[in-house]
PDB file of C-alpha atoms and ligand atoms in Angstrom:
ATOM      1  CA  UNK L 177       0.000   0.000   0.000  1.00 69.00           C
ATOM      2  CA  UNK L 178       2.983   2.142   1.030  1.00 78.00           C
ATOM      3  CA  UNK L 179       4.862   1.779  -2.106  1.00 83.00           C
ATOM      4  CA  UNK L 180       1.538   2.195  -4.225  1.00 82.00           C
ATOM      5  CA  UNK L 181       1.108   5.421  -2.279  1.00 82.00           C
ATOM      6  CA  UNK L 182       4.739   6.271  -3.276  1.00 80.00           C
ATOM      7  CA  UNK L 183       4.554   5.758  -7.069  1.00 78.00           C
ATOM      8  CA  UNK L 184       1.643   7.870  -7.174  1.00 76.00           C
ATOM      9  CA  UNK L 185       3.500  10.437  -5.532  1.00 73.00           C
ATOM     10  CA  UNK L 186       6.631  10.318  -8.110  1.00 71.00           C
ATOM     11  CA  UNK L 187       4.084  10.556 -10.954  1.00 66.00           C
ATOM     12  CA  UNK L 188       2.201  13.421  -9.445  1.00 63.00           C
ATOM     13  CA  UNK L 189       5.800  15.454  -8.748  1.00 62.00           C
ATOM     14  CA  UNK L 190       6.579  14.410 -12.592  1.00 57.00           C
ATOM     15  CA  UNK L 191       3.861  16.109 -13.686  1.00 53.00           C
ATOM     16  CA  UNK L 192       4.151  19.078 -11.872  1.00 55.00           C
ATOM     17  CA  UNK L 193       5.295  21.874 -14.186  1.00 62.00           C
ATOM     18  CA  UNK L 194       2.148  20.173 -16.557  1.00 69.00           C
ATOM     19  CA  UNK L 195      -0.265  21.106 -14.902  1.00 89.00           C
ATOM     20  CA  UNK L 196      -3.089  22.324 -17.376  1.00 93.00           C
ATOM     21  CA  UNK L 197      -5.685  21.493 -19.113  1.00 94.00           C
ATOM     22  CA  UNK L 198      -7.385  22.736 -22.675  1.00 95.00           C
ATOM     23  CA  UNK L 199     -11.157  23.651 -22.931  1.00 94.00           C
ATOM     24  CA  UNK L 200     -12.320  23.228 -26.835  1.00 92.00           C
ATOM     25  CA  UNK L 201     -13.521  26.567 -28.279  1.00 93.00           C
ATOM     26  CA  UNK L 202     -17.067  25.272 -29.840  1.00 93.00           C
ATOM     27  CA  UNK L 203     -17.825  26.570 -33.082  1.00 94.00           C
ATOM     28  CA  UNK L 204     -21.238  28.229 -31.309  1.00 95.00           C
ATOM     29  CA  UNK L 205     -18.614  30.216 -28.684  1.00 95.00           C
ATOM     30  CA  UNK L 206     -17.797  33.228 -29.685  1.00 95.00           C
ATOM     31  CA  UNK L 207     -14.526  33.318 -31.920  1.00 97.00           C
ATOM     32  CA  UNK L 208     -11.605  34.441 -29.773  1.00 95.00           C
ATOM     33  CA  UNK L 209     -10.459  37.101 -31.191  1.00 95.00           C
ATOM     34  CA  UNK L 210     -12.950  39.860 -30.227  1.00 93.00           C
ATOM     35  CA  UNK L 211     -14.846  39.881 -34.059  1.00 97.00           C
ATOM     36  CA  UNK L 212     -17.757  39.538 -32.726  1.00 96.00           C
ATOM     37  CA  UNK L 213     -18.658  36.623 -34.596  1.00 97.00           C
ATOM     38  CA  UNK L 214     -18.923  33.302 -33.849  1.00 97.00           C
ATOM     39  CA  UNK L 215     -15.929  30.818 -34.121  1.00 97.00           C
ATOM     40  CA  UNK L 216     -17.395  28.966 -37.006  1.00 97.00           C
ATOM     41  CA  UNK L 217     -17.423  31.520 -39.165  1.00 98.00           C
ATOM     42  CA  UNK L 218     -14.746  33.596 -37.926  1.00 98.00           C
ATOM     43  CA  UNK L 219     -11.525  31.608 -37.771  1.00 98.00           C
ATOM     44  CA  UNK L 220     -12.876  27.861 -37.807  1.00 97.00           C
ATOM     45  CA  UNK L 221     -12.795  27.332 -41.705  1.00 97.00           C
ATOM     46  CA  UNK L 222      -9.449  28.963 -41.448  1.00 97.00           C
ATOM     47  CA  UNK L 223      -8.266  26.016 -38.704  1.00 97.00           C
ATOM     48  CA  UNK L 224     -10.165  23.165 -40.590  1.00 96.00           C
ATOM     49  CA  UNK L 225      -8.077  23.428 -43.194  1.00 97.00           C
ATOM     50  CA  UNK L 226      -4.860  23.607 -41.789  1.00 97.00           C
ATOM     51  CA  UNK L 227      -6.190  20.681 -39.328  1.00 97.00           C
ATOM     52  CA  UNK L 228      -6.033  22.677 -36.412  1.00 97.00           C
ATOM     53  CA  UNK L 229      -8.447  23.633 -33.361  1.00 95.00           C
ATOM     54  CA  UNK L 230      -8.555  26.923 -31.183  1.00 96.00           C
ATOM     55  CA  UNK L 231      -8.439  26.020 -27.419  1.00 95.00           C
ATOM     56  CA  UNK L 232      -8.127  27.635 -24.530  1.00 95.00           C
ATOM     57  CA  UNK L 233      -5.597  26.635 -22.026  1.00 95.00           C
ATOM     58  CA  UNK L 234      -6.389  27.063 -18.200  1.00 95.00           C
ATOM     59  CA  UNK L 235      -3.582  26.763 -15.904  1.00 94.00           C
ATOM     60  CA  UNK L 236      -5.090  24.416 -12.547  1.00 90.00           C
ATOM     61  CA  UNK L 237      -2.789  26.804 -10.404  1.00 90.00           C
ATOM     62  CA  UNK L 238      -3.232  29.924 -11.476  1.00 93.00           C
ATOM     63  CA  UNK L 239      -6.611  29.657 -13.694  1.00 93.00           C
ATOM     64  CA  UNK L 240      -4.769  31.556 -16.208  1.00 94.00           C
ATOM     65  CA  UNK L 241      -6.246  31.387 -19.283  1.00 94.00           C
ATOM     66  CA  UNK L 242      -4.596  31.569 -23.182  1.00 95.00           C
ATOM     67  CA  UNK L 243      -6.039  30.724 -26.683  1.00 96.00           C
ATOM     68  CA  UNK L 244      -3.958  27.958 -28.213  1.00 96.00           C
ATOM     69  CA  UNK L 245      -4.094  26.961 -31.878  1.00 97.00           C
ATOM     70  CA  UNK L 246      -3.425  23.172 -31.907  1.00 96.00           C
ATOM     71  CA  UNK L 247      -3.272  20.702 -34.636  1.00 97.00           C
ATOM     72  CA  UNK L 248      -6.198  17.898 -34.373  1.00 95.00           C
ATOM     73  CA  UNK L 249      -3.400  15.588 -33.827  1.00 95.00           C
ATOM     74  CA  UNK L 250      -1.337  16.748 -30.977  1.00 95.00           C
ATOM     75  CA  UNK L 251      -5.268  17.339 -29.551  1.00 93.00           C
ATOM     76  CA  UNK L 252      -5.633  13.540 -30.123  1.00 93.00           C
ATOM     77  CA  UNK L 253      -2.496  12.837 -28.689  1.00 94.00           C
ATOM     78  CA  UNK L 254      -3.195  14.990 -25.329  1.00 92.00           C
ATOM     79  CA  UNK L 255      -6.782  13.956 -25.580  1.00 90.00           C
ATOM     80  CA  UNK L 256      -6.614  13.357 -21.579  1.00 90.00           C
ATOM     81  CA  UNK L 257      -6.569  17.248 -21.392  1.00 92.00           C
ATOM     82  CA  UNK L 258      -9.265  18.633 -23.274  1.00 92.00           C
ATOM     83  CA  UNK L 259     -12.583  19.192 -21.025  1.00 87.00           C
ATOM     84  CA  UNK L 260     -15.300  19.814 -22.758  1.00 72.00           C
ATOM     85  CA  UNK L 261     -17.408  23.057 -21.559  1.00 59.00           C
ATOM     86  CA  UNK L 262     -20.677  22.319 -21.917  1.00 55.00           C
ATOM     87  CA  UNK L 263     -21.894  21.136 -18.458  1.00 50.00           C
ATOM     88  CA  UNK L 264     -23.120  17.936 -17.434  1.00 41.00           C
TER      89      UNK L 264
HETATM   90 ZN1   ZN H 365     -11.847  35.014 -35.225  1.00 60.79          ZN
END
């Protein structure tokens, strides 16, 4: 139990500088970059194309938030991150 207790502790201190997670803009939301518009038909097409997907990235610390432009894959790849923000 102790040493289960430990290796849970090593992988929580390994993960400490990651400590984030991504919200998916929806294409309803309201684009981020102050248009006015909505996402899908501000900058969405714009993203589809290049395979990519605006996010925003909270900070669990500091609930600092940033708009990140991410491909589909590396979203795919960190899939364990994205929360969706439509409740329930
Ligand atoms: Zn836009």
């Amino acid at each position: 139990m102790k040493r289960l207790l430990n290796r849970f502790l090593k992988l929580m201190d390994s993960k400490e500088e990651e400590k984030f997670y991504y919200i998916r803009v929806e294409r309803n939301d309201k684009c981020y970059c102050d248009s006015g518009k909505k996402y899908k038909s501000c900058h969405f097409p714009e993203h589809q194309k290049k395979s990519k997907l605006a996010v925003k990235k909270i900070n669990e610390l500091t609930g600092e938030q940033s708009i990140k432009i991410l491909s589909v894959k590396r979203l795919r790849k960190e899939h364990y991150r994205v929360k969706s923000n439509l409740i329930g």
